[in-house]
PDB file of C-alpha atoms in Angstrom:
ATOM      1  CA  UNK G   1     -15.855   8.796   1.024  1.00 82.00           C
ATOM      2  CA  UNK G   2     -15.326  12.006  -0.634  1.00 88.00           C
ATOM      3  CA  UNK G   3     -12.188  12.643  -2.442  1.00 88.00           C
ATOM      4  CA  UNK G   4      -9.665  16.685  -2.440  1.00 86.00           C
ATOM      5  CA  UNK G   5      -8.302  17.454  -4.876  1.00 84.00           C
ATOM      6  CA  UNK G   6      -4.704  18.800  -3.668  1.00 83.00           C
ATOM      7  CA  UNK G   7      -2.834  19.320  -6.246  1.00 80.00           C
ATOM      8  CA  UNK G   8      -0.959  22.357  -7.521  1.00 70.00           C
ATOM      9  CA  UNK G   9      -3.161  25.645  -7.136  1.00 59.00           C
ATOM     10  CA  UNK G  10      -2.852  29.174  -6.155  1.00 55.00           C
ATOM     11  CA  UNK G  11      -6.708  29.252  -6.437  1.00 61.00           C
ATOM     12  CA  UNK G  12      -7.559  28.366  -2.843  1.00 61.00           C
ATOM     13  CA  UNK G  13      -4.437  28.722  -0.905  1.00 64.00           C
ATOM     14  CA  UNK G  14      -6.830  28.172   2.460  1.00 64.00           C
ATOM     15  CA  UNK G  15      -6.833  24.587   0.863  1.00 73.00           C
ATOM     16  CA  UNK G  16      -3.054  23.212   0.647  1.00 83.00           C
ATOM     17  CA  UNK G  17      -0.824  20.808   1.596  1.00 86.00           C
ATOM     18  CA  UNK G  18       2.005  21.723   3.883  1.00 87.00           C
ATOM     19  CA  UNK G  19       3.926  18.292   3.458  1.00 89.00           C
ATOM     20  CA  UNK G  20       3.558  14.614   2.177  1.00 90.00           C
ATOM     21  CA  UNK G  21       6.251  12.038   2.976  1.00 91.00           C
ATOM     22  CA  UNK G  22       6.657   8.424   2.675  1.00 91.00           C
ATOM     23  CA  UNK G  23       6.928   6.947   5.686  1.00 93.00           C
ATOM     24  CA  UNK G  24       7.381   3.101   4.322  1.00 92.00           C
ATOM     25  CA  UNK G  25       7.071   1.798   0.758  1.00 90.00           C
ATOM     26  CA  UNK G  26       3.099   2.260   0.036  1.00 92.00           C
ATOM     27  CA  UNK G  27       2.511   4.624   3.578  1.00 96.00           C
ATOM     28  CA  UNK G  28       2.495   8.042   3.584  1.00 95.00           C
ATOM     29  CA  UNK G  29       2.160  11.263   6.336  1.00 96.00           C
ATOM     30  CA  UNK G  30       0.289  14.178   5.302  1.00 94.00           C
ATOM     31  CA  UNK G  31      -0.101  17.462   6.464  1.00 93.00           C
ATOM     32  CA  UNK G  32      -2.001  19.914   4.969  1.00 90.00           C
ATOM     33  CA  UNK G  33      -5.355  22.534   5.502  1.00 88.00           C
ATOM     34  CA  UNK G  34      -8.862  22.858   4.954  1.00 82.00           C
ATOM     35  CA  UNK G  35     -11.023  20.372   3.626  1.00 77.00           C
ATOM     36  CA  UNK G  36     -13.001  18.205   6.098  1.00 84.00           C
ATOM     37  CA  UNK G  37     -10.507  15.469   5.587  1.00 91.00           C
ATOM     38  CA  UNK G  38     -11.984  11.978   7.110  1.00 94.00           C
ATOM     39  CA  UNK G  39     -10.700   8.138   6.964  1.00 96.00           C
ATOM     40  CA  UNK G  40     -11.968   6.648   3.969  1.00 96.00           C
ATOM     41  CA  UNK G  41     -11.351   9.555   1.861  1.00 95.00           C
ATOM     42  CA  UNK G  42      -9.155  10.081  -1.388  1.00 94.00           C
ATOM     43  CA  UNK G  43      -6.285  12.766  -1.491  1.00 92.00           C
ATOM     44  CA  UNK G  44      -4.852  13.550  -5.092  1.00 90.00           C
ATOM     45  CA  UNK G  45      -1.494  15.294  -4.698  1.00 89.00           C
ATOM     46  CA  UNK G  46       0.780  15.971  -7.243  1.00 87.00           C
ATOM     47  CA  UNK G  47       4.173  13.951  -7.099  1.00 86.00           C
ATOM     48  CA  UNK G  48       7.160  16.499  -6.220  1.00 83.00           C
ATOM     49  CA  UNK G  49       9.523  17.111  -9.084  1.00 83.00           C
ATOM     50  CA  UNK G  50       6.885  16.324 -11.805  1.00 86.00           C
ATOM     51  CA  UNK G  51       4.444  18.971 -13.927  1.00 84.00           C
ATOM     52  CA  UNK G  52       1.528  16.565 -14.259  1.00 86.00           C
ATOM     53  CA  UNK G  53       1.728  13.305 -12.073  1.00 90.00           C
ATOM     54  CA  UNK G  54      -0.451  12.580  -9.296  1.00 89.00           C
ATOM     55  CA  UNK G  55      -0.693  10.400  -6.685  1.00 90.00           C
ATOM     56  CA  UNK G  56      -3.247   8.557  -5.026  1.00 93.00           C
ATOM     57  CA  UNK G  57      -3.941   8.452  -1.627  1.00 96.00           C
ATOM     58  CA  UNK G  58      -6.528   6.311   0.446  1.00 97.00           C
ATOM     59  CA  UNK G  59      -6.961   8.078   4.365  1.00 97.00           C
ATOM     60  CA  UNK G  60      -6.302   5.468   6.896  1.00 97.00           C
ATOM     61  CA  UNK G  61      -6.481   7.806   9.782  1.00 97.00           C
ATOM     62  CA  UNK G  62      -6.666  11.649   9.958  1.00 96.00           C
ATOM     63  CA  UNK G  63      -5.919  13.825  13.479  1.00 95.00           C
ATOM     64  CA  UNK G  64      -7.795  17.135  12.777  1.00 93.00           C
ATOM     65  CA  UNK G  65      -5.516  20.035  15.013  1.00 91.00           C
ATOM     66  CA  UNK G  66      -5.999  22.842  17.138  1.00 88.00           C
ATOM     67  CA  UNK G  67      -4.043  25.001  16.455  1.00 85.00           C
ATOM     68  CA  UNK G  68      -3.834  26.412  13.928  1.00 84.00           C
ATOM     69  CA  UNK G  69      -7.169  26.536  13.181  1.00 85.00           C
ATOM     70  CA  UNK G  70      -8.122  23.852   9.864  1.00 85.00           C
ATOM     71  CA  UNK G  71      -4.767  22.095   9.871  1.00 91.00           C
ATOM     72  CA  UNK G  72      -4.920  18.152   9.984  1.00 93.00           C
ATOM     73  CA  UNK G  73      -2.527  15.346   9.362  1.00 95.00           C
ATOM     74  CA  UNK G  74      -2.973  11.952   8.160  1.00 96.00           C
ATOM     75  CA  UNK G  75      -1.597   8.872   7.228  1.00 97.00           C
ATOM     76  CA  UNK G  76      -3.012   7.556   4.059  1.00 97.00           C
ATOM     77  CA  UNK G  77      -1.947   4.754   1.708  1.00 97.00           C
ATOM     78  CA  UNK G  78      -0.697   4.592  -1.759  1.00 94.00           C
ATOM     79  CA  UNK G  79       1.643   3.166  -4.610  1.00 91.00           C
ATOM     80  CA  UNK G  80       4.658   1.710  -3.318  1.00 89.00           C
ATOM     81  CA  UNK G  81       8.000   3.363  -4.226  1.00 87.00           C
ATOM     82  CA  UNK G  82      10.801   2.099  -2.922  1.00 88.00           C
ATOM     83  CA  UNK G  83      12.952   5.032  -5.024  1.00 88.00           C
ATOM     84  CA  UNK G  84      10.608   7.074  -6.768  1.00 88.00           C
ATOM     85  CA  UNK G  85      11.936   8.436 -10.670  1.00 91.00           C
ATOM     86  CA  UNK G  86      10.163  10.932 -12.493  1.00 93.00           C
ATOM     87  CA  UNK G  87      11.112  10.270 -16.343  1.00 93.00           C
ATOM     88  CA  UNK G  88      10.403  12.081 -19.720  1.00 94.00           C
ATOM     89  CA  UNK G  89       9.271  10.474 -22.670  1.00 93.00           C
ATOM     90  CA  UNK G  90       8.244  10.677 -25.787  1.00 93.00           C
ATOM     91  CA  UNK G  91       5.990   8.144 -28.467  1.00 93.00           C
ATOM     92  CA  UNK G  92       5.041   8.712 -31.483  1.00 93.00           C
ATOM     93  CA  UNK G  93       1.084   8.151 -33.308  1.00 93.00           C
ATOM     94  CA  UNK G  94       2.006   5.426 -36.281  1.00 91.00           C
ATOM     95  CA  UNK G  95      -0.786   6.291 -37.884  1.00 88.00           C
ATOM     96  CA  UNK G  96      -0.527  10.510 -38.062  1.00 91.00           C
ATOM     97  CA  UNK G  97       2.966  10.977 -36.838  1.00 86.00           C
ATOM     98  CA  UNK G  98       1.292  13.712 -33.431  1.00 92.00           C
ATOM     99  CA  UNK G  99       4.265  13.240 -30.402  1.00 93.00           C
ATOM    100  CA  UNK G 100       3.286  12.614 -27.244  1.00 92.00           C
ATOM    101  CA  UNK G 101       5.606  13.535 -24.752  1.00 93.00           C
ATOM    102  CA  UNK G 102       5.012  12.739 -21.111  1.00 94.00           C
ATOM    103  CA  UNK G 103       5.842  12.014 -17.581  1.00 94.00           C
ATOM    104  CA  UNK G 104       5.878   9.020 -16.409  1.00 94.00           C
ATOM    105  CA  UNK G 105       6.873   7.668 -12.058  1.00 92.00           C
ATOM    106  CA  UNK G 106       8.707   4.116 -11.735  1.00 92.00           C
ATOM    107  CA  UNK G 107      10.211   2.632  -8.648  1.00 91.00           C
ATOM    108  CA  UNK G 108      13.981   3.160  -9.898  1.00 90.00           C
ATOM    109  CA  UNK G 109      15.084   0.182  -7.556  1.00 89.00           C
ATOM    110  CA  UNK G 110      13.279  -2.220  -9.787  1.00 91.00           C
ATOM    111  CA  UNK G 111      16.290  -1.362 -12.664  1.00 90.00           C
ATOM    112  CA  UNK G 112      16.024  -0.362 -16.393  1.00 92.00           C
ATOM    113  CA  UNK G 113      13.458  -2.919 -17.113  1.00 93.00           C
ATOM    114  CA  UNK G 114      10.821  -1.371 -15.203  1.00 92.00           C
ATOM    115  CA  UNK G 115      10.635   1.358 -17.116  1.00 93.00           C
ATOM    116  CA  UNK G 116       9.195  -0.114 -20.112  1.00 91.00           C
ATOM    117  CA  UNK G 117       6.302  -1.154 -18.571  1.00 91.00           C
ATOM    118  CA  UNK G 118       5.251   1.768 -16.279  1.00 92.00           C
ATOM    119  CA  UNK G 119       5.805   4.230 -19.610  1.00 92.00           C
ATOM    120  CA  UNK G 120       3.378   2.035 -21.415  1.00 92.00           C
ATOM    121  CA  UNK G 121       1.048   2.046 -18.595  1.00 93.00           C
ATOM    122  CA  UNK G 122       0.990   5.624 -18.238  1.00 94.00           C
ATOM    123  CA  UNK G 123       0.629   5.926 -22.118  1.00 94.00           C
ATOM    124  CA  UNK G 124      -2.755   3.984 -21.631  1.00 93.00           C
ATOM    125  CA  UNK G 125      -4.139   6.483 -19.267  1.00 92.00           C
ATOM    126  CA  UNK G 126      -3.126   9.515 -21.114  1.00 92.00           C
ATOM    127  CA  UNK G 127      -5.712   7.626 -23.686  1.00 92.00           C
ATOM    128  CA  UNK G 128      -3.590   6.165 -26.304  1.00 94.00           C
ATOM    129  CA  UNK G 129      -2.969   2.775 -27.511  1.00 91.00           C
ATOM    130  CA  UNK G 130      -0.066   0.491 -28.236  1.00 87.00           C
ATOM    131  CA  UNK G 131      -0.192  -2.986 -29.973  1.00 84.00           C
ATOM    132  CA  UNK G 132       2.730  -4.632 -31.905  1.00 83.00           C
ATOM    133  CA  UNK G 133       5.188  -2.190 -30.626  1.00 83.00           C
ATOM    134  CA  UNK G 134       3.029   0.549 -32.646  1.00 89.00           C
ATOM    135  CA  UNK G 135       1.649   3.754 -30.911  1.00 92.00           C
ATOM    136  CA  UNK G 136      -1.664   5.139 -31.728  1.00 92.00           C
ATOM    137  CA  UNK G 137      -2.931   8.561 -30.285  1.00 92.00           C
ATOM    138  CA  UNK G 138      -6.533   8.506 -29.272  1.00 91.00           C
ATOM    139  CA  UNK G 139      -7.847  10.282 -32.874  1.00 91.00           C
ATOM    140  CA  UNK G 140      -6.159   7.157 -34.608  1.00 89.00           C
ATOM    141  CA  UNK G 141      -7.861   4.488 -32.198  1.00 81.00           C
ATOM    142  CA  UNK G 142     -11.621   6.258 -32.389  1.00 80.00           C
ATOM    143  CA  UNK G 143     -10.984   6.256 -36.497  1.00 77.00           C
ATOM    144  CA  UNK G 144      -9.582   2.494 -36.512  1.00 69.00           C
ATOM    145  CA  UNK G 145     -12.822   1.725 -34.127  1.00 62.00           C
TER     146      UNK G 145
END
């Protein structure tokens, strides 16, 4: 179970994707080269439209090609997005006043009051902490510690 890392770079362009697409909520098709890609295997991609989100996908199957030579697609599993949104945000630390603004991915058929909740999950693995409606960047929360 090895995990590629896929996502934006002109580093090794002999290692790319050439497409991801959801083919159901939580199913996706990729295509993409190099990398001995196997089932089992974790493929970080970055979501299209966004600067720094990635997504998360668990191999199912893989069908290695021919031609041309490297090129393999697979159908791996992931979050489930009915209508993917890519939102900006921004939070503030309540204890030194540094802004965080970020990127956050919510299913936009789940309505307005999704959003809430995937922002403040995505503030929690950018490494800050919320309690009482307060923000705290991760300086504050190692001092308060």
């Amino acid at each position: 179970m090895a995990e590629h890392d896929f996502r934006y770079s002109l580093l090794a362009p002999q290692h790319t994707l050439t497409e991801c697409r959801a083919l159901s909520p939580g199913r996706y098709q990729v295509t993409g080269n190099g990398g001995s890609i196997q089932p089992g295997d974790t493929l970080l991609v970055t979501l299209k439209g966004s600067r720094t989100l990635t997504l998360r996908l668990l191999v199912e199957k893989v069908r290695h090609m021919i031609t041309p030579p490297g090129q393999w697609l697979a159908v791996a599993n992931g979050p489930a997005f009915r209508e993917l949104a890519i939102l900006n945000w921004q939070v503030n630390c309540n204890g030194c006043a540094s802004q965080l603004d970020f990127e956050f991915a919510v299913d936009a058929a789940l309505g307005e009051q999704a959003r809430p909740a995937a922002a403040e999950a995505r503030i929690r693995e950018l490494g800050w902490r919320s309690h009482a409606g307060q923000h705290f960047c991760p300086r504050c929360t190692e001092k308060s510690a």
